[in-house]
mmCIF file of C-alpha atoms in Angstrom:
data_model
loop_
_atom_site.group_PDB
_atom_site.id
_atom_site.type_symbol
_atom_site.label_atom_id
_atom_site.label_comp_id
_atom_site.label_asym_id
_atom_site.label_seq_id
_atom_site.Cartn_x
_atom_site.Cartn_y
_atom_site.Cartn_z
ATOM 1 C CA MET A 1 -7.043 -15.798 10.123
ATOM 2 C CA PHE A 2 -4.277 -13.208 9.844
ATOM 3 C CA GLY A 3 -3.523 -14.339 6.284
ATOM 4 C CA ALA A 4 -6.664 -12.541 5.144
ATOM 5 C CA VAL A 5 -5.618 -9.208 6.655
ATOM 6 C CA PRO A 6 -4.559 -6.831 3.863
ATOM 7 C CA LEU A 7 -1.036 -5.601 4.503
ATOM 8 C CA LEU A 8 -1.658 -2.220 2.881
ATOM 9 C CA ILE A 9 -3.565 -1.269 6.006
ATOM 10 C CA VAL A 10 -0.124 -0.598 7.540
ATOM 11 C CA PRO A 11 0.764 2.397 5.300
ATOM 12 C CA PHE A 12 -2.811 3.656 5.727
ATOM 13 C CA VAL A 13 -2.480 3.592 9.517
ATOM 14 C CA LEU A 14 1.048 5.046 9.425
ATOM 15 C CA TYR A 15 -0.112 7.944 7.259
ATOM 16 C CA ASN A 16 -2.968 8.688 9.627
ATOM 17 C CA LEU A 17 -0.589 8.543 12.587
ATOM 18 C CA GLY A 18 1.547 11.068 10.710
ATOM 19 C CA LEU A 19 -1.482 13.324 10.329
ATOM 20 C CA LEU A 20 -1.931 13.166 14.092
ATOM 21 C CA GLY A 21 1.639 14.448 14.523
ATOM 22 C CA ILE A 22 3.348 11.257 15.683
ATOM 23 C CA PHE A 23 6.237 11.738 13.219
ATOM 24 C CA GLY A 24 6.736 15.433 13.956
ATOM 25 C CA GLY A 25 4.828 18.611 13.447
ATOM 26 C CA GLY A 26 5.051 21.326 10.891
ATOM 27 C CA ASP A 27 3.157 22.194 7.768
ATOM 28 C CA ASP A 28 4.260 19.103 5.863
ATOM 29 C CA PRO A 29 5.601 16.227 7.988
ATOM 30 C CA TRP A 30 6.203 14.188 4.831
ATOM 31 C CA ALA A 31 8.932 16.580 3.653
ATOM 32 C CA SER A 32 11.108 16.027 6.723
ATOM 33 C CA GLU A 33 14.376 14.305 5.944
ATOM 34 C CA VAL A 34 14.824 10.849 7.465
ATOM 35 C CA PHE A 35 18.444 10.351 6.412
ATOM 36 C CA SER A 36 20.963 11.386 3.810
ATOM 37 C CA PHE A 37 24.427 10.331 2.764
ATOM 38 C CA HIS A 38 27.038 11.423 0.288
ATOM 39 C CA MET A 39 27.514 9.317 -2.803
ATOM 40 C CA MET A 40 30.820 8.561 -4.479
ATOM 41 C CA SER A 41 29.709 10.727 -7.391
ATOM 42 C CA GLY A 42 29.613 13.771 -5.129
ATOM 43 C CA GLY A 43 25.829 13.907 -5.043
ATOM 44 C CA VAL A 44 23.781 13.629 -1.890
ATOM 45 C CA PHE A 45 21.089 10.998 -1.543
ATOM 46 C CA SER A 46 18.369 11.987 0.887
ATOM 47 C CA MET A 47 15.150 10.238 1.800
ATOM 48 C CA THR A 48 12.160 12.097 3.173
ATOM 49 C CA LEU A 49 9.452 10.615 5.336
ATOM 50 C CA GLY A 50 7.105 10.725 2.337
ATOM 51 C CA ASP A 51 9.582 8.768 0.222
ATOM 52 C CA LEU A 52 9.846 6.220 3.009
ATOM 53 C CA MET A 53 6.047 5.898 3.149
ATOM 54 C CA VAL A 54 5.891 5.151 -0.584
ATOM 55 C CA LEU A 55 8.722 2.619 -0.215
ATOM 56 C CA ILE A 56 6.857 0.901 2.627
ATOM 57 C CA GLY A 57 3.716 0.846 0.469
ATOM 58 C CA LEU A 58 5.603 -0.773 -2.408
ATOM 59 C CA ILE A 59 7.120 -3.418 -0.122
ATOM 60 C CA PHE A 60 3.672 -4.297 1.207
ATOM 61 C CA LEU A 61 2.315 -4.344 -2.366
ATOM 62 C CA PHE A 62 4.932 -6.951 -3.246
ATOM 63 C CA LEU A 63 3.951 -9.044 -0.219
ATOM 64 C CA GLU A 64 0.286 -8.744 -1.212
ATOM 65 C CA MET A 65 1.112 -10.000 -4.712
ATOM 66 C CA VAL A 66 2.852 -13.019 -3.207
ATOM 67 C CA LYS A 67 -0.197 -13.636 -1.007
ATOM 68 C CA SER A 68 -2.594 -13.379 -3.955
ATOM 69 C CA ALA A 69 -0.869 -16.243 -5.783
ATOM 70 C CA ARG A 70 -2.320 -18.782 -3.348
ATOM 71 C CA THR A 71 -5.744 -20.244 -3.961
ATOM 72 C CA THR A 72 -7.429 -20.723 -0.619
ATOM 73 C CA THR A 73 -10.714 -19.626 0.843
ATOM 74 C CA ALA A 74 -8.815 -16.956 2.803
ATOM 75 C CA SER A 75 -7.738 -15.343 -0.468
ATOM 76 C CA ILE A 76 -11.344 -14.391 -1.234
ATOM 77 C CA MET A 77 -11.644 -12.631 2.115
ATOM 78 C CA ASP A 78 -8.244 -11.011 1.522
ATOM 79 C CA HIS A 79 -9.464 -9.544 -1.782
ATOM 80 C CA LEU A 80 -12.639 -8.227 -0.186
ATOM 81 C CA LEU A 81 -10.709 -6.620 2.657
ATOM 82 C CA SER A 82 -8.173 -5.174 0.205
ATOM 83 C CA THR A 83 -11.067 -3.594 -1.658
ATOM 84 C CA LEU A 84 -12.298 -2.090 1.612
ATOM 85 C CA VAL A 85 -8.815 -0.693 2.288
ATOM 86 C CA PHE A 86 -8.831 0.951 -1.140
ATOM 87 C CA VAL A 87 -12.304 2.386 -0.482
ATOM 88 C CA ALA A 88 -11.040 3.745 2.850
ATOM 89 C CA PHE A 89 -8.109 5.380 1.018
ATOM 90 C CA LEU A 90 -10.480 6.879 -1.550
ATOM 91 C CA VAL A 91 -12.975 8.200 0.994
ATOM 92 C CA GLU A 92 -10.223 9.718 3.109
ATOM 93 C CA PHE A 93 -8.593 11.255 0.041
ATOM 94 C CA LEU A 94 -11.868 12.926 -0.906
ATOM 95 C CA LEU A 95 -13.005 14.011 2.554
ATOM 96 C CA VAL A 96 -9.953 14.653 4.772
ATOM 97 C CA LYS A 97 -7.912 17.806 4.216
ATOM 98 C CA GLY A 98 -4.632 16.222 5.367
ATOM 99 C CA ALA A 99 -5.042 13.397 2.864
ATOM 100 C CA ALA A 100 -4.975 15.786 -0.093
ATOM 101 C CA HIS A 101 -1.282 15.086 -0.581
ATOM 102 C CA SER A 102 0.688 13.424 -3.364
ATOM 103 C CA ILE A 103 2.079 10.839 -0.926
ATOM 104 C CA PHE A 104 -1.407 9.762 0.121
ATOM 105 C CA PHE A 105 -2.536 9.724 -3.513
ATOM 106 C CA THR A 106 0.396 7.466 -4.417
ATOM 107 C CA LEU A 107 -0.452 5.120 -1.547
ATOM 108 C CA MET A 108 -4.072 5.082 -2.729
ATOM 109 C CA ILE A 109 -2.975 4.099 -6.255
ATOM 110 C CA ILE A 110 -0.796 1.349 -4.758
ATOM 111 C CA ALA A 111 -3.909 0.076 -2.938
ATOM 112 C CA LEU A 112 -5.833 0.179 -6.232
ATOM 113 C CA PHE A 113 -3.093 -1.841 -7.948
ATOM 114 C CA ASP A 114 -3.293 -4.325 -5.083
ATOM 115 C CA VAL A 115 -7.014 -4.806 -5.674
ATOM 116 C CA LEU A 116 -6.751 -5.050 -9.464
ATOM 117 C CA ALA A 117 -3.647 -7.238 -9.556
ATOM 118 C CA GLY A 118 -4.907 -9.438 -6.730
ATOM 119 C CA PHE A 119 -8.095 -10.261 -8.604
ATOM 120 C CA ALA A 120 -6.197 -10.738 -11.876
ATOM 121 C CA VAL A 121 -3.638 -13.081 -10.325
ATOM 122 C CA SER A 122 -6.318 -15.039 -8.500
ATOM 123 C CA MET A 123 -8.401 -15.435 -11.649
ATOM 124 C CA ARG A 124 -5.344 -16.488 -13.604
ATOM 125 C CA SER A 125 -4.256 -19.071 -11.033
ATOM 126 C CA ALA A 126 -7.835 -20.322 -10.564
ATOM 127 C CA SER A 127 -8.185 -20.925 -14.301
ATOM 128 C CA ARG A 128 -5.200 -23.277 -14.105
ATOM 129 C CA ASP A 129 -6.953 -25.305 -11.396
ATOM 130 C CA ILE A 130 -9.943 -26.105 -13.632
ATOM 131 C CA ASN A 131 -9.758 -29.535 -15.250
ATOM 132 C CA PHE A 132 -11.976 -30.612 -18.117
ATOM 133 C CA ASN A 133 -12.488 -34.334 -18.649
#
C-alpha cells in the first residue's frame, strides 16, 4: 500500500510548510543559512534552507528511481500518483505567489524527471519480461 506513495510528496509538503512560516519568517525563508563550516582551503561552505530542499528532493528522486525498477501492480499506481504530484507542483507554481521561486521550480523539474524516468524505466524493464516462443 505505502509502496505506491510517491516520495516526492515530501519535498512538496515541506515547501508548503515553509510557505506557512514553519521554518522561519522573513521575505525569503529559503535563503536562511542552515549551517556553514570552514574548509581546509580557507573557503567557507554554507548550506541554505533552499539548498537543503533541493538536496532532499534529489535524495527522494533517487529512491523513486529505485522503486520504479520493480515490476508490480503497485508500480502502475505509483506512476499515476507521481504524475499527480507533478501536476500539483505545476498548478501551484502557476497559481501560488510563494511558489514562484527557483527552489520550487527546481523541485518541480525533479518531479517531472521522476515521472519521465519512472515510465521509461518501467517500460524498459517490462520489455525484458516479455517472452516470445
